[in-house]
PDB file of N, CA and C in Angstrom:
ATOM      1  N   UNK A   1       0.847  -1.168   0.000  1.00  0.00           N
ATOM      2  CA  UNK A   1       0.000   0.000   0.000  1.00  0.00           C
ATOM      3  C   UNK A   1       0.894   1.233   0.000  1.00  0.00           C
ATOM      4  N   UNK A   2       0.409   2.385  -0.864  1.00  0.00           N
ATOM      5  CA  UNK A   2       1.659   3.696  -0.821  1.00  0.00           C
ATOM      6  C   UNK A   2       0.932   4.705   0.177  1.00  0.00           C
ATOM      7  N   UNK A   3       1.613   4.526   1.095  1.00  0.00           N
ATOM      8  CA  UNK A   3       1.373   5.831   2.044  1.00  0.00           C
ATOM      9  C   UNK A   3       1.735   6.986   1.962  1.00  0.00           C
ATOM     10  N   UNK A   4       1.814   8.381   1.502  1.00  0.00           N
ATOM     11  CA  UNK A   4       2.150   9.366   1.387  1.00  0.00           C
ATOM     12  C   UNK A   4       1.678  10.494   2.131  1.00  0.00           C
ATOM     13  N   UNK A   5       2.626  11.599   2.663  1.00  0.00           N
ATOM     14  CA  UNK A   5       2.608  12.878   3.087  1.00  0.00           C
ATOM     15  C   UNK A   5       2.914  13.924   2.480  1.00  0.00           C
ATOM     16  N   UNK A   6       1.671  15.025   2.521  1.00  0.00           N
ATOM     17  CA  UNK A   6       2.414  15.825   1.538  1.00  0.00           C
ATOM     18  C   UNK A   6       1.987  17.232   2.791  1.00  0.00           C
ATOM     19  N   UNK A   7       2.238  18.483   2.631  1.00  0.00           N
ATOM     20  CA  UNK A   7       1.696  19.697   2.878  1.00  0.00           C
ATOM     21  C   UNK A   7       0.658  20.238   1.812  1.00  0.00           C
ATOM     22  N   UNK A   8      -0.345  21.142   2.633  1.00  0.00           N
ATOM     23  CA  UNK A   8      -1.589  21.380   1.812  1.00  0.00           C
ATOM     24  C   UNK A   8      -1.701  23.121   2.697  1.00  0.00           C
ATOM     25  N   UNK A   9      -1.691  23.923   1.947  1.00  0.00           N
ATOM     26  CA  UNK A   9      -1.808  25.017   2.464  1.00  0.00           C
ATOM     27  C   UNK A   9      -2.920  25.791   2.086  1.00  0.00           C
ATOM     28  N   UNK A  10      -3.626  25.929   3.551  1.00  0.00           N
ATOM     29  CA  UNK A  10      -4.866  26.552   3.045  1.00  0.00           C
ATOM     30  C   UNK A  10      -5.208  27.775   3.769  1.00  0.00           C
ATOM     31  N   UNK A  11      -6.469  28.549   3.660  1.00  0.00           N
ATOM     32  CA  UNK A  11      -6.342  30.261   3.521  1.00  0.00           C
ATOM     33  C   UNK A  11      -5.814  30.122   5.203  1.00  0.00           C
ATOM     34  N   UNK A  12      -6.019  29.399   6.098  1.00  0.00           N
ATOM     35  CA  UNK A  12      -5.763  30.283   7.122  1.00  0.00           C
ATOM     36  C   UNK A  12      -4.101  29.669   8.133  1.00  0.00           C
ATOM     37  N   UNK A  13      -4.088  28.283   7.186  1.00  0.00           N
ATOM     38  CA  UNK A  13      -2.567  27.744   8.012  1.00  0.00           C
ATOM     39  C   UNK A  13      -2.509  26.648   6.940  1.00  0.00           C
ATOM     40  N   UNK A  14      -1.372  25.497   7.603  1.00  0.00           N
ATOM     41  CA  UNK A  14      -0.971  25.118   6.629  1.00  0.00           C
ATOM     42  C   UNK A  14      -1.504  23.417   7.231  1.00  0.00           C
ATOM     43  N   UNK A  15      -2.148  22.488   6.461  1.00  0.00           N
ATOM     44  CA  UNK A  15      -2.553  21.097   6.951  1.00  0.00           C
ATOM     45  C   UNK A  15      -1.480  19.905   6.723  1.00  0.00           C
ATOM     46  N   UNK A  16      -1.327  18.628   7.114  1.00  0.00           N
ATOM     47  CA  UNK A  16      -0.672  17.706   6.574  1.00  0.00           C
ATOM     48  C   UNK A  16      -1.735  17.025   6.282  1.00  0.00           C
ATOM     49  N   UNK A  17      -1.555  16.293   4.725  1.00  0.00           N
ATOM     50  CA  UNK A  17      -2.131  15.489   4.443  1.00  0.00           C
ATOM     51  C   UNK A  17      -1.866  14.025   4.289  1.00  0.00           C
ATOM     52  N   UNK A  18      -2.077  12.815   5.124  1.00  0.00           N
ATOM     53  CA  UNK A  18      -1.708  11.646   4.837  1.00  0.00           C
ATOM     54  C   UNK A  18      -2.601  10.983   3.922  1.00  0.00           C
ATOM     55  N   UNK A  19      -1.932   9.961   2.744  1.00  0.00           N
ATOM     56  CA  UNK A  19      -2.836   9.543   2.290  1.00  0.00           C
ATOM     57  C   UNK A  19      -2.485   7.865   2.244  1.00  0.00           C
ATOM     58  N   UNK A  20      -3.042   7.155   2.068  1.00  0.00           N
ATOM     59  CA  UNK A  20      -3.301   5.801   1.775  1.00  0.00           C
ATOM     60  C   UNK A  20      -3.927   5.177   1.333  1.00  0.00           C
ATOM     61  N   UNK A  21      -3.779   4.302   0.066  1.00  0.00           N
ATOM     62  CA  UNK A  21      -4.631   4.242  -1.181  1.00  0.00           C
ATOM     63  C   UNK A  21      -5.639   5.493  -1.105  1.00  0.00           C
ATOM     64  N   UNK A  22      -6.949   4.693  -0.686  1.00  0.00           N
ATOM     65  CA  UNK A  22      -8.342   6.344  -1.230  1.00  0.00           C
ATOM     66  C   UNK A  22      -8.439   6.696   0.018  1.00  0.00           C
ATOM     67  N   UNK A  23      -8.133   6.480   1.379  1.00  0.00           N
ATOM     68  CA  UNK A  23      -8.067   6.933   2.485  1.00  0.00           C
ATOM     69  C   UNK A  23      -6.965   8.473   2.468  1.00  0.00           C
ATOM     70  N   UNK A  24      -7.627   9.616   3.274  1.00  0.00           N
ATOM     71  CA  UNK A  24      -7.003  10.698   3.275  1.00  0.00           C
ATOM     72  C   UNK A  24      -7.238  11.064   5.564  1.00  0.00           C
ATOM     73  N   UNK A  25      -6.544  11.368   5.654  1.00  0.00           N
ATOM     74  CA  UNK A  25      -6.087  11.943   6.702  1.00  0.00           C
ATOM     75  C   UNK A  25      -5.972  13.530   7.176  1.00  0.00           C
ATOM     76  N   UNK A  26      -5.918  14.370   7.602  1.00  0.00           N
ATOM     77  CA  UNK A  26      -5.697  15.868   7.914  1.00  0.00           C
ATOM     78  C   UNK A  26      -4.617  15.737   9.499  1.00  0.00           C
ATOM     79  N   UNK A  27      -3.876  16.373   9.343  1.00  0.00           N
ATOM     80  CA  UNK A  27      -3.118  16.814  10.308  1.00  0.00           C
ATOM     81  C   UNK A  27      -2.928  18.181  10.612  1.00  0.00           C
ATOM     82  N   UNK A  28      -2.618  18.732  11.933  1.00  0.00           N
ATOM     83  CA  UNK A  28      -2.381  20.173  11.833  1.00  0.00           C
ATOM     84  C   UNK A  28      -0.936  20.502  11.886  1.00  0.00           C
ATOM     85  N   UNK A  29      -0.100  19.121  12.329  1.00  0.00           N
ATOM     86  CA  UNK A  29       1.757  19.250  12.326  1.00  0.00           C
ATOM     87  C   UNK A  29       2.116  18.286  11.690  1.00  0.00           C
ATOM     88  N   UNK A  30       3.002  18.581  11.060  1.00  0.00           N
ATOM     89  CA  UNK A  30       3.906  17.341  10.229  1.00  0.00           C
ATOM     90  C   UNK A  30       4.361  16.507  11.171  1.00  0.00           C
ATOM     91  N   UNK A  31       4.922  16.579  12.763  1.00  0.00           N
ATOM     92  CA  UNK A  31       4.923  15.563  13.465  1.00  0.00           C
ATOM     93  C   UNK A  31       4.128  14.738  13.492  1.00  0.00           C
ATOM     94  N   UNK A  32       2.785  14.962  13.859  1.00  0.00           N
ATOM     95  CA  UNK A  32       1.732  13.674  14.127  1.00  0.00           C
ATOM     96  C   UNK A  32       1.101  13.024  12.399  1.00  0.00           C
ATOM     97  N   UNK A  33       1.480  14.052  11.495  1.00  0.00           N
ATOM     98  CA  UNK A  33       1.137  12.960  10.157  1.00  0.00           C
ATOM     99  C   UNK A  33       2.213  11.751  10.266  1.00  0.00           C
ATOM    100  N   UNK A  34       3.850  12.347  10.258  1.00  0.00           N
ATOM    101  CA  UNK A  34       4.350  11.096  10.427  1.00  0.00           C
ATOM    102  C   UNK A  34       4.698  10.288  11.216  1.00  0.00           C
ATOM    103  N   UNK A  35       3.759  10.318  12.324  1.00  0.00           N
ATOM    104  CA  UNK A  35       3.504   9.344  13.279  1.00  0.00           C
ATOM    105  C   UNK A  35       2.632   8.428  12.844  1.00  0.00           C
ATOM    106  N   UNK A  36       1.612   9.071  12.560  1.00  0.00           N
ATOM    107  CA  UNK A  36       0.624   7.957  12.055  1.00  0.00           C
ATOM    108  C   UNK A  36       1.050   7.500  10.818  1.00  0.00           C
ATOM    109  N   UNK A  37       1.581   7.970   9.784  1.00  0.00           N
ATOM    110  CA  UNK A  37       2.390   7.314   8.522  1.00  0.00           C
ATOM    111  C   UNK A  37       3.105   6.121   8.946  1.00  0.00           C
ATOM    112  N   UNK A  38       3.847   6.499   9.637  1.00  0.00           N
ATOM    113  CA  UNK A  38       4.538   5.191  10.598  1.00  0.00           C
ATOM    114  C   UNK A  38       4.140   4.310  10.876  1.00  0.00           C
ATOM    115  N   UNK A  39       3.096   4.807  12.201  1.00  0.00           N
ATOM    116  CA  UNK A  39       2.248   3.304  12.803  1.00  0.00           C
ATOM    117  C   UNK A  39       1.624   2.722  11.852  1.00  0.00           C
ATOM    118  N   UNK A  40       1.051   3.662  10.863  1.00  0.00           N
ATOM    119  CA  UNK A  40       0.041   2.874   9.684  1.00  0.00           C
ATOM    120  C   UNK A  40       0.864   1.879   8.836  1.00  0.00           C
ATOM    121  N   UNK A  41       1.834   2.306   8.309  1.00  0.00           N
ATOM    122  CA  UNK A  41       3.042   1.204   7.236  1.00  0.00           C
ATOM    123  C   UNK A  41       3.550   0.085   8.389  1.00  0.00           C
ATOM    124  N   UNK A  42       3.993   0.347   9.935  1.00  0.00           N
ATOM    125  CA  UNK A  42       3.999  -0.633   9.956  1.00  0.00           C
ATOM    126  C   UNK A  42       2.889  -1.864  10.476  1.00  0.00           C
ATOM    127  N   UNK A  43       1.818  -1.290  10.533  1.00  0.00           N
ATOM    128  CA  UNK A  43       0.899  -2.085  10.957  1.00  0.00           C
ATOM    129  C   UNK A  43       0.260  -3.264   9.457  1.00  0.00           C
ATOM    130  N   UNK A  44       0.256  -2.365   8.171  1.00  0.00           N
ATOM    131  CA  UNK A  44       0.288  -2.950   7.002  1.00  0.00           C
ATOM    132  C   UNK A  44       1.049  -3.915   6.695  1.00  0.00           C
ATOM    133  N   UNK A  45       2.617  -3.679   6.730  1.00  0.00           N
ATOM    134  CA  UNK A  45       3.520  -4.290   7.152  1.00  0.00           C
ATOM    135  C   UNK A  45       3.762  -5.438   7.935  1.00  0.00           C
ATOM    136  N   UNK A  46       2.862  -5.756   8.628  1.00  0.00           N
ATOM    137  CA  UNK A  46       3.037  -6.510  10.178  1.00  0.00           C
ATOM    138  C   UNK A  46       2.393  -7.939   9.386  1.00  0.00           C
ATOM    139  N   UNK A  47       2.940  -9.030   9.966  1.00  0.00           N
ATOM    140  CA  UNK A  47       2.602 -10.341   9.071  1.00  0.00           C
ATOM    141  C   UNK A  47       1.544 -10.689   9.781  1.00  0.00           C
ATOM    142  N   UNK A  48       0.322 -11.164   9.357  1.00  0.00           N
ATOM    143  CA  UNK A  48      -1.147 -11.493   9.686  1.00  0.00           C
ATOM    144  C   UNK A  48      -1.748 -12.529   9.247  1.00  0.00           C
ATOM    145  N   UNK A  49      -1.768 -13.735  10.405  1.00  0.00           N
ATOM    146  CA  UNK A  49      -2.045 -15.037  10.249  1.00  0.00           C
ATOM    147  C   UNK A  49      -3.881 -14.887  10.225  1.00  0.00           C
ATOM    148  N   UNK A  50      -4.130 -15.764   9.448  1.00  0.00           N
ATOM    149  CA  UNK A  50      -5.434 -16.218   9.448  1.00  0.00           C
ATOM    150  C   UNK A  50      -5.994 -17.973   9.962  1.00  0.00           C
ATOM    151  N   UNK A  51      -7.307 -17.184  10.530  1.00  0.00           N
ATOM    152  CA  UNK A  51      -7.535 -17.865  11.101  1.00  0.00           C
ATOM    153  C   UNK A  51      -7.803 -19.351  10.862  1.00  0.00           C
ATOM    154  N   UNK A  52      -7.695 -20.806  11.771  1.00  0.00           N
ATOM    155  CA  UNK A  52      -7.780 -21.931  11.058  1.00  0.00           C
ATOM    156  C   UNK A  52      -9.008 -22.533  10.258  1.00  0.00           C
ATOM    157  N   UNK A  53     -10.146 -21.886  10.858  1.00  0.00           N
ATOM    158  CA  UNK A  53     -11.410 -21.914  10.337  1.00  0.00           C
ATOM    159  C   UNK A  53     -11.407 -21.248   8.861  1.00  0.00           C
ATOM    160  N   UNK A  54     -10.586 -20.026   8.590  1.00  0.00           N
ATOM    161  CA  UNK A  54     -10.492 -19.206   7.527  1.00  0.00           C
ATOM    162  C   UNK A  54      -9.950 -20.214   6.580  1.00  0.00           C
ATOM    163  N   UNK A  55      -9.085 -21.076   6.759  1.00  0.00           N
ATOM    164  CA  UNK A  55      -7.813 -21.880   5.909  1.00  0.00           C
ATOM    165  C   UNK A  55      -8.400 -22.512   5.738  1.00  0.00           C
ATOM    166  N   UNK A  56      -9.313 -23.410   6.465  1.00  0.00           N
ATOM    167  CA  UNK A  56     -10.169 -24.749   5.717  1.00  0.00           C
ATOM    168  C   UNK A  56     -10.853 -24.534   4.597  1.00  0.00           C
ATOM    169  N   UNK A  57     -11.844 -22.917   4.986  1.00  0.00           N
ATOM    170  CA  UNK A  57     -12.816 -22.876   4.022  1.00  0.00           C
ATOM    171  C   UNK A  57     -12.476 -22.484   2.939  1.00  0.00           C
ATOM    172  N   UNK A  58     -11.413 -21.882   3.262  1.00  0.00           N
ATOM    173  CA  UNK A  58     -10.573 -21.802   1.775  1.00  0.00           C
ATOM    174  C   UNK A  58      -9.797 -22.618   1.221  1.00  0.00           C
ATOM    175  N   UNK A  59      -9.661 -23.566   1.821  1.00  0.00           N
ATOM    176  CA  UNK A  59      -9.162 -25.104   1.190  1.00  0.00           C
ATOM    177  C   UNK A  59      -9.835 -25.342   0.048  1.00  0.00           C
ATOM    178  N   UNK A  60     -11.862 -25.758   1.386  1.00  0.00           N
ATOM    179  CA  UNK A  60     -12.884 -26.595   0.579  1.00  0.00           C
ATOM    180  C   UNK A  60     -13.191 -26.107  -0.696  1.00  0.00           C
ATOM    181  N   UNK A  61     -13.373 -24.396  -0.370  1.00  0.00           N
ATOM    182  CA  UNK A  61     -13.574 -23.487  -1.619  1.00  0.00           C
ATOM    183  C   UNK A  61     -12.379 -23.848  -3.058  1.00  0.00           C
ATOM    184  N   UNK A  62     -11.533 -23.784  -2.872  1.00  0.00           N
ATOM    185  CA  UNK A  62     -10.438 -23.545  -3.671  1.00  0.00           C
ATOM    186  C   UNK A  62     -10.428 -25.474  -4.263  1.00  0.00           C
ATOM    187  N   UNK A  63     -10.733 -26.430  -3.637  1.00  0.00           N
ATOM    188  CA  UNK A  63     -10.794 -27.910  -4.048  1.00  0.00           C
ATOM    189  C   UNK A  63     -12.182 -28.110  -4.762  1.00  0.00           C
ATOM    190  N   UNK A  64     -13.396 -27.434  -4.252  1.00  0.00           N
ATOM    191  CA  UNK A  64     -14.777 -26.964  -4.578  1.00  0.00           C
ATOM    192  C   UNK A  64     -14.880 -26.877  -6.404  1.00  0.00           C
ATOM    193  N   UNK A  65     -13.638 -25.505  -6.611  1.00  0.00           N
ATOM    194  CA  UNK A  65     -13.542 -24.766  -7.766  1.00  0.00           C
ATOM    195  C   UNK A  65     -12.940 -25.754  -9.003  1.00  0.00           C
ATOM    196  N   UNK A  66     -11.514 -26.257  -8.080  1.00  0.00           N
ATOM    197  CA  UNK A  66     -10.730 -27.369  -8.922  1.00  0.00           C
ATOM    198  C   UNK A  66     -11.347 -28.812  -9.217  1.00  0.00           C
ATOM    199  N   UNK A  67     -11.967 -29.021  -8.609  1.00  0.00           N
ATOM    200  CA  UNK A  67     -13.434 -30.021  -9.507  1.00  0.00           C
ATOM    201  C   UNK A  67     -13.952 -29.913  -9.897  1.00  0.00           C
ATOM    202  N   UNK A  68     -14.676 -28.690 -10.157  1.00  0.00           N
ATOM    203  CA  UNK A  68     -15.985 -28.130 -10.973  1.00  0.00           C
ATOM    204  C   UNK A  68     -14.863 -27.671 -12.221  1.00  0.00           C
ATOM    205  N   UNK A  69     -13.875 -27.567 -12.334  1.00  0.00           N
ATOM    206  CA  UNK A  69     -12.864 -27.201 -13.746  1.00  0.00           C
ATOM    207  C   UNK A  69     -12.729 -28.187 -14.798  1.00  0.00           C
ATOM    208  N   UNK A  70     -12.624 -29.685 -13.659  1.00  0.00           N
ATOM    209  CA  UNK A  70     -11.942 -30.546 -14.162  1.00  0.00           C
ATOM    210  C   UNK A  70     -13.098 -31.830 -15.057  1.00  0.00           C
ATOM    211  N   UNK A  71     -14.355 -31.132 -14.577  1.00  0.00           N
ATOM    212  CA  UNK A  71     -15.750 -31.788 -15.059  1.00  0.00           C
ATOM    213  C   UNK A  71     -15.479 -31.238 -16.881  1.00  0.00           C
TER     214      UNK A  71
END
């Protein structure tokens, strides 16, 4: 996912804008945009097991599909 910070200056000060894919963010300091830029990449980042119930059904599904191909 591309996370980006940019500055956005508007009539009365200046905003940070974080963005991520179509997700947009507002900040009022460039410190706390790239804080959360941070926590956000590495939370994206972070390796995420699924669950064992999740893996079966996507076994049955995915063995489901590969028989109905092979008809």
């Amino acid at each position: 996912m591309d996370i980006s910070i940019q500055k956005v200056n508007s009539a009365n000060s200046e905003l940070w804008l974080v963005t991520a894919g179509t997700i947009q963010a507002h900040f009022s300091d460039q410190e706390s945009a790239i804080e959360f830029a941070t926590k956000l990449k590495e939370r994206v980042e972070s390796p995420h097991e699924l669950p064992p119930e999740a893996i079966e059904r996507m076994a049955k599904e995915l063995g489901a599909a590969t028989e109905e191909e092979a008809v």
